[in-house]
Short mmCIF file of C-alpha atoms and ligand atoms in Angstrom, two decimals:
data_model
loop_
_atom_site.label_atom_id
_atom_site.label_comp_id
_atom_site.label_asym_id
_atom_site.label_seq_id
_atom_site.Cartn_x
_atom_site.Cartn_y
_atom_site.Cartn_z
CA MET A 199 -51.68 17.17 -5.81
CA ASN A 200 -52.51 18.68 -2.43
CA GLN A 201 -50.69 21.68 -1.06
CA PHE A 202 -48.50 19.65 1.30
CA VAL A 203 -47.24 17.29 -1.37
CA LYS A 204 -46.58 20.22 -3.71
CA LEU A 205 -44.55 21.98 -1.05
CA ALA A 206 -42.62 18.85 -0.14
CA THR A 207 -41.87 18.13 -3.79
CA ALA A 208 -40.68 21.68 -4.34
CA ALA A 209 -38.47 21.47 -1.26
CA ALA A 210 -36.98 18.16 -2.30
CA PHE A 211 -36.30 19.55 -5.75
CA THR A 212 -34.51 22.57 -4.33
CA VAL A 213 -32.37 20.44 -2.07
CA SER A 214 -31.33 18.14 -4.87
CA LEU A 215 -30.66 21.12 -7.14
CA SER A 216 -28.48 22.84 -4.60
CA THR A 217 -26.61 19.60 -3.85
CA ALA A 218 -26.08 19.10 -7.55
CA ALA A 219 -24.81 22.66 -7.93
CA PHE A 220 -22.21 22.38 -5.20
CA ALA A 221 -21.49 18.68 -4.88
CA THR A 222 -18.26 17.26 -6.24
CA THR A 223 -17.63 13.61 -7.03
CA TRP A 224 -14.13 12.19 -7.07
CA GLU A 225 -13.48 8.89 -8.81
CA MET A 226 -10.70 7.15 -6.90
CA PRO A 227 -8.60 4.36 -8.41
CA THR A 228 -6.97 1.90 -5.97
CA PRO A 229 -4.87 -1.18 -6.78
CA TYR A 230 -5.91 -3.83 -4.29
CA PRO A 231 -9.02 -6.05 -3.89
CA ASP A 232 -12.08 -5.04 -1.84
CA ALA A 233 -11.40 -7.33 1.11
CA THR A 234 -7.89 -5.91 1.62
CA PHE A 235 -7.78 -3.81 4.78
CA HIS A 236 -6.30 -0.86 2.84
CA THR A 237 -9.39 -0.78 0.63
CA VAL A 238 -11.71 -1.18 3.61
CA ASN A 239 -9.94 1.73 5.30
CA ILE A 240 -10.20 3.92 2.19
CA LYS A 241 -13.92 3.24 1.88
CA GLU A 242 -14.30 4.33 5.49
CA PHE A 243 -12.31 7.48 4.66
CA ALA A 244 -14.69 8.17 1.76
CA SER A 245 -17.69 7.70 4.01
CA ASP A 246 -16.17 10.01 6.67
CA VAL A 247 -15.67 12.71 4.05
CA ASP A 248 -19.23 12.27 2.81
CA LYS A 249 -20.60 12.63 6.34
CA ALA A 250 -18.38 15.54 7.35
CA THR A 251 -19.23 17.53 4.22
CA GLY A 252 -22.94 16.70 4.25
CA GLY A 253 -22.58 14.97 0.88
CA LYS A 254 -20.71 17.85 -0.76
CA LEU A 255 -17.75 15.66 -1.62
CA LYS A 256 -18.38 12.08 -2.72
CA ILE A 257 -15.47 9.73 -3.29
CA ASN A 258 -16.18 6.65 -5.41
CA VAL A 259 -13.58 3.98 -4.78
CA HIS A 260 -12.65 1.79 -7.78
CA SER A 261 -10.62 -1.08 -6.30
CA ALA A 262 -8.34 -3.77 -7.73
CA GLY A 263 -7.01 -1.67 -10.60
CA SER A 264 -10.45 -1.50 -12.20
CA LEU A 265 -10.31 2.21 -13.19
CA PHE A 266 -6.56 2.55 -13.79
CA LYS A 267 -3.94 -0.19 -13.61
CA HIS A 268 -1.74 0.07 -10.54
CA LYS A 269 1.26 1.35 -12.49
CA GLN A 270 -0.85 4.11 -14.07
CA ILE A 271 -2.52 5.43 -10.93
CA LYS A 272 0.15 7.93 -9.92
CA ASN A 273 0.34 9.51 -13.36
CA ALA A 274 -3.45 9.54 -13.65
CA VAL A 275 -3.65 11.63 -10.48
CA ARG A 276 -0.74 13.78 -11.60
CA GLY A 277 -2.40 14.43 -14.95
CA GLY A 278 -5.78 15.09 -13.37
CA GLN A 279 -7.56 12.12 -15.03
CA ALA A 280 -8.28 11.03 -11.46
CA PRO A 281 -8.34 13.62 -8.65
CA ILE A 282 -7.27 11.11 -5.99
CA GLY A 283 -5.72 7.65 -5.89
CA GLU A 284 -3.85 5.04 -3.90
CA PHE A 285 -0.68 3.15 -4.82
CA PHE A 286 2.26 1.25 -3.35
CA MET A 287 4.92 3.86 -2.58
CA GLY A 288 7.83 1.53 -3.43
CA LEU A 289 6.61 1.46 -7.03
CA LEU A 290 8.22 4.90 -7.37
CA ALA A 291 11.66 3.60 -6.28
CA ASN A 292 13.19 4.54 -9.64
CA GLU A 293 11.96 8.15 -9.38
CA ASN A 294 13.55 8.99 -6.08
CA PRO A 295 15.41 6.70 -3.64
CA VAL A 296 13.35 8.03 -0.71
CA TYR A 297 10.40 6.01 -2.04
CA ALA A 298 12.39 2.78 -1.71
CA MET A 299 13.47 3.17 1.90
CA ASP A 300 10.56 1.26 3.37
CA THR A 301 11.32 -1.71 1.11
CA LEU A 302 14.95 -2.14 2.20
CA PRO A 303 15.24 -5.46 4.05
CA PHE A 304 15.63 -5.14 7.83
CA LEU A 305 16.00 -1.35 7.90
CA ALA A 306 12.63 -0.82 9.63
CA SER A 307 10.95 -4.15 10.24
CA ASP A 308 8.83 -3.49 13.33
CA TYR A 309 6.02 -0.97 13.70
CA PRO A 310 7.77 1.57 15.97
CA SER A 311 10.66 1.67 13.48
CA ALA A 312 8.26 1.93 10.54
CA GLU A 313 6.51 4.86 12.23
CA LYS A 314 9.82 6.58 12.80
CA LEU A 315 10.85 6.03 9.19
CA TRP A 316 7.56 7.54 7.98
CA LYS A 317 8.02 10.56 10.22
CA VAL A 318 11.61 11.08 9.07
CA THR A 319 10.91 10.62 5.36
CA ARG A 320 7.55 12.37 5.10
CA PRO A 321 8.87 15.93 4.52
CA THR A 322 11.11 14.69 1.67
CA ILE A 323 8.24 12.68 0.21
CA ASP A 324 5.85 15.64 0.51
CA LYS A 325 8.36 17.81 -1.32
CA ALA A 326 8.93 15.30 -4.12
CA MET A 327 5.17 14.84 -4.56
CA ALA A 328 4.52 18.59 -4.47
CA ALA A 329 7.02 19.07 -7.30
CA GLN A 330 4.64 16.94 -9.41
CA GLY A 331 1.47 18.73 -8.30
CA LEU A 332 0.57 15.97 -5.85
CA MET A 333 -0.24 16.05 -2.17
CA VAL A 334 0.02 13.09 0.20
CA LEU A 335 -3.15 12.67 2.26
CA PHE A 336 -2.12 9.62 4.24
CA SER A 337 0.03 6.51 4.24
CA VAL A 338 -0.68 3.09 5.73
CA PRO A 339 1.75 0.18 6.06
CA TRP A 340 1.36 -3.46 5.06
CA PRO A 341 2.15 -6.02 7.74
CA PRO A 342 5.76 -7.28 7.79
CA GLN A 343 6.84 -9.22 4.71
CA GLY A 344 7.48 -12.98 4.72
CA ILE A 345 8.43 -15.62 2.17
CA TYR A 346 5.86 -17.97 0.67
CA ALA A 347 7.07 -21.11 -1.10
CA LYS A 348 6.12 -24.67 -1.99
CA LYS A 349 9.06 -26.03 0.04
CA GLU A 350 10.73 -24.95 3.24
CA ILE A 351 13.41 -22.30 2.67
CA LYS A 352 16.25 -22.88 5.11
CA THR A 353 18.64 -20.35 3.67
CA ALA A 354 18.42 -17.80 0.86
CA THR A 355 20.30 -20.18 -1.47
CA ASP A 356 17.21 -22.46 -1.36
CA MET A 357 15.52 -19.73 -3.42
CA LYS A 358 17.95 -20.32 -6.29
CA GLY A 359 16.14 -20.88 -9.57
CA LEU A 360 12.66 -20.26 -8.10
CA LYS A 361 10.28 -18.25 -10.24
CA PHE A 362 9.81 -15.43 -7.80
CA ARG A 363 6.94 -12.98 -7.87
CA ALA A 364 8.13 -9.38 -7.32
CA TYR A 365 6.07 -6.21 -6.79
CA ASN A 366 8.67 -3.46 -7.32
CA ALA A 367 12.35 -2.79 -8.02
CA SER A 368 13.45 -3.80 -4.50
CA THR A 369 11.74 -7.18 -4.53
CA THR A 370 13.11 -7.77 -8.02
CA ARG A 371 16.61 -7.02 -6.76
CA LEU A 372 16.19 -9.26 -3.70
CA ALA A 373 15.15 -12.16 -5.92
CA GLU A 374 18.12 -11.59 -8.24
CA LEU A 375 20.56 -11.50 -5.33
CA ALA A 376 19.11 -14.78 -4.05
CA GLY A 377 19.59 -16.35 -7.49
CA ALA A 378 15.83 -16.54 -8.09
CA VAL A 379 14.09 -15.45 -11.29
CA PRO A 380 11.88 -12.41 -10.61
CA THR A 381 8.65 -11.53 -12.44
CA GLN A 382 6.61 -8.47 -11.53
CA ILE A 383 2.92 -9.31 -10.99
CA GLU A 384 0.04 -7.35 -9.46
CA VAL A 385 -1.90 -8.81 -6.53
CA ALA A 386 -5.07 -9.02 -8.62
CA ASP A 387 -3.25 -11.28 -11.10
CA LEU A 388 -1.52 -13.50 -8.54
CA PRO A 389 -3.93 -16.45 -8.32
CA GLN A 390 -3.72 -16.93 -12.07
CA ALA A 391 0.06 -16.52 -12.11
CA PHE A 392 0.43 -19.29 -9.52
CA ALA A 393 -2.19 -21.49 -11.19
CA THR A 394 -0.41 -21.32 -14.53
CA GLY A 395 3.06 -21.83 -13.05
CA ARG A 396 4.42 -18.41 -13.98
CA VAL A 397 5.67 -18.08 -10.42
CA ASP A 398 6.23 -20.44 -7.52
CA ALA A 399 7.30 -18.22 -4.61
CA MET A 400 6.82 -14.68 -3.33
CA ILE A 401 7.53 -12.31 -0.47
CA THR A 402 4.56 -10.37 0.83
CA SER A 403 2.36 -9.86 3.89
CA PRO A 404 0.01 -12.30 5.62
CA SER A 405 -2.77 -9.99 4.33
CA THR A 406 -1.91 -10.56 0.69
CA GLY A 407 -1.30 -14.28 1.32
CA VAL A 408 -4.88 -14.58 2.57
CA SER A 409 -6.44 -12.29 -0.04
CA THR A 410 -4.87 -14.40 -2.82
CA LYS A 411 -5.65 -17.74 -1.05
CA ALA A 412 -1.98 -18.67 -1.01
CA TRP A 413 -2.89 -22.15 0.31
CA ASP A 414 -4.22 -23.09 -3.13
CA PHE A 415 -0.65 -23.03 -4.47
CA LEU A 416 1.85 -22.72 -1.62
CA SER A 417 2.62 -24.69 1.52
CA TYR A 418 5.03 -22.61 3.60
CA PHE A 419 5.03 -19.12 5.05
CA HIS A 420 8.34 -18.01 6.56
CA HIS A 421 7.60 -15.23 9.02
CA THR A 422 10.79 -13.27 8.24
CA GLN A 423 9.38 -9.82 9.04
CA ALA A 424 11.83 -8.35 6.55
CA TRP A 425 10.30 -4.88 6.02
CA ILE A 426 7.06 -2.91 6.42
CA PRO A 427 6.23 -1.19 3.13
CA LYS A 428 3.52 1.44 2.72
CA ASN A 429 0.73 2.53 0.43
CA VAL A 430 0.03 6.22 -0.05
CA VAL A 431 -3.15 8.05 -0.87
CA VAL A 432 -2.41 11.16 -2.92
CA VAL A 433 -4.58 13.91 -4.28
CA ASN A 434 -4.09 16.20 -7.26
CA LYS A 435 -3.20 19.55 -5.68
CA ALA A 436 -5.30 21.58 -8.13
CA ALA A 437 -8.35 19.38 -7.52
CA PHE A 438 -7.83 19.78 -3.79
CA MET A 439 -7.48 23.56 -4.04
CA ALA A 440 -10.70 23.73 -6.06
CA LEU A 441 -12.62 22.61 -2.96
CA ASP A 442 -13.93 25.20 -0.52
CA ASP A 443 -12.12 25.71 2.79
CA ALA A 444 -14.50 23.67 4.91
CA THR A 445 -14.37 20.71 2.51
CA ARG A 446 -10.56 20.82 2.41
CA GLU A 447 -10.49 20.78 6.19
CA ALA A 448 -12.89 17.82 6.26
CA VAL A 449 -10.68 15.88 3.83
CA LYS A 450 -7.57 16.60 5.89
CA LYS A 451 -9.28 15.56 9.10
CA ALA A 452 -10.64 12.34 7.59
CA ALA A 453 -7.16 11.62 6.17
CA MET A 454 -5.55 11.95 9.58
CA ALA A 455 -8.12 9.60 11.06
CA ALA A 456 -7.61 7.15 8.18
CA GLU A 457 -3.87 7.07 8.72
CA LYS A 458 -4.29 6.36 12.42
CA ARG A 459 -6.97 3.71 11.86
CA GLY A 460 -4.97 2.12 9.01
CA TRP A 461 -1.85 1.63 11.14
CA GLU A 462 -3.95 -0.05 13.83
CA MET A 463 -5.65 -2.28 11.26
CA SER A 464 -2.25 -3.22 9.85
CA LYS A 465 -0.90 -4.18 13.28
CA ALA A 466 -3.92 -6.39 13.97
CA GLU A 467 -3.63 -8.13 10.58
CA THR A 468 -0.39 -10.04 11.16
CA ASP A 469 -1.68 -12.47 13.78
CA SER A 470 -5.23 -12.75 12.48
CA LYS A 471 -4.15 -13.49 8.91
CA ILE A 472 -1.43 -15.93 9.99
CA ALA A 473 -4.15 -17.79 11.92
CA ILE A 474 -6.28 -18.03 8.77
CA MET A 475 -3.32 -19.37 6.79
CA LYS A 476 -2.71 -22.00 9.46
CA GLU A 477 -6.36 -23.07 9.37
CA ASN A 478 -5.99 -23.53 5.63
CA GLY A 479 -2.97 -25.78 5.97
CA ILE A 480 -0.05 -23.42 5.39
CA LYS A 481 2.91 -24.28 7.60
CA ILE A 482 4.08 -21.21 9.48
CA ILE A 483 7.85 -21.27 9.81
CA THR A 484 9.89 -19.23 12.27
CA PRO A 485 12.89 -18.44 10.08
CA SER A 486 16.11 -20.26 10.96
CA PRO A 487 19.13 -18.15 11.98
CA GLU A 488 20.72 -19.23 8.67
CA LEU A 489 17.79 -17.92 6.65
CA LEU A 490 17.78 -14.64 8.55
CA ALA A 491 21.54 -14.22 8.21
CA SER A 492 21.44 -14.90 4.47
CA LEU A 493 18.55 -12.46 3.97
CA LYS A 494 20.34 -9.85 6.04
CA ALA A 495 23.42 -10.25 3.84
CA ILE A 496 21.23 -9.58 0.80
CA GLY A 497 19.70 -6.63 2.67
CA ALA A 498 23.17 -5.22 3.35
CA THR A 499 24.02 -5.34 -0.36
CA MET A 500 20.73 -3.64 -1.21
CA SER A 501 21.27 -0.95 1.44
CA ALA A 502 24.75 -0.24 0.05
CA GLU A 503 23.34 0.04 -3.47
CA TRP A 504 20.58 2.30 -2.19
CA ALA A 505 23.04 4.56 -0.33
CA LYS A 506 25.12 4.98 -3.48
CA LYS A 507 22.06 6.04 -5.45
CA ALA A 508 20.57 8.20 -2.69
CA GLY A 509 23.70 10.31 -2.17
CA ALA A 510 23.86 13.10 0.40
CA GLU A 511 20.10 13.43 0.80
CA GLY A 512 19.85 9.70 1.45
CA ALA A 513 22.69 9.82 3.97
CA ASP A 514 20.90 12.61 5.86
CA LEU A 515 17.65 10.65 5.92
CA LEU A 516 19.41 7.54 7.15
CA ALA A 517 21.20 9.50 9.87
CA ALA A 518 17.96 11.13 10.99
CA TYR A 519 16.26 7.72 11.09
CA LYS A 520 19.07 6.12 13.10
CA LYS A 521 19.30 8.96 15.60
N1 PCA B 764 1.07 -6.71 -0.40
C1 PCA B 764 1.30 -6.02 -1.65
C2 PCA B 764 2.41 -5.08 -1.34
C3 PCA B 764 3.01 -5.52 -0.06
C4 PCA B 764 2.04 -6.48 0.49
O1 PCA B 764 2.06 -6.95 1.61
C5 PCA B 764 1.73 -6.96 -2.72
O2 PCA B 764 1.99 -8.13 -2.46
O3 PCA B 764 1.85 -6.52 -3.87
#
């Protein structure tokens, strides 16, 4: 070995040793498939953190519920089995009514309203998460929710008896109020659930319709734009505090950028994914006034039920949102 190679080898060894001594790796469970824009955005966040910290903090994204099932992700982060994770915020509806607000039909169904709702609810959400040792890094919305079915739905009563796929307590309740039969199913399991006839209708975004190839099983998409629900990325507070100052700052900065980028991605998804559905033969229906009125009536019932559960804190949030 000549002198130069020896030196270079020694240098490389030192670098890798020092990286190994100070580098941290976070395994990150997420619920949705790789092609979903949320997952794409999170991978970009991970790469931003890697770059900004010079490789000191690596985040390995495990998508589609491969590390922890969707319903377990929050508790895994809370318990420290995973330092960071993503989940659908409305899954926590039964813990605290604030988590269900963005799944109430027609409360905030366009992006400016959704942004306002996030701003108004964030302090309450931060507080509730902090009480469990969690910290919200960022939140990104899904595009507005529409109804997928095998037949055209002209009014909510046309949903009677349908086996309806739900993703949380609110969608379960909506199905019940429409006389449908709800079953909770994760996105990753949807193609099989439709193929085996466990469900025959759903309400979700154009993004999820495309990622599950809805055209294989369904013929109509009713663009009802009923609500704009969000995912959150949370970190275990103790794991976050164990990072050095500069790394914490880098994570916060990358999180802010991810939230901004994610909202833009979400906005661009609606039209582009509806176009893909059309190309694949799904009929895109502008909802009839009857359908909208009947869904709004269901929404009013759900809002009243929510207000009862949410009490004074809920009333304050609602007032702040409506101001
Ligand atoms: N997709 C996710 C949540 C909302 C959405 O648009 C789902 O269908 O489970």
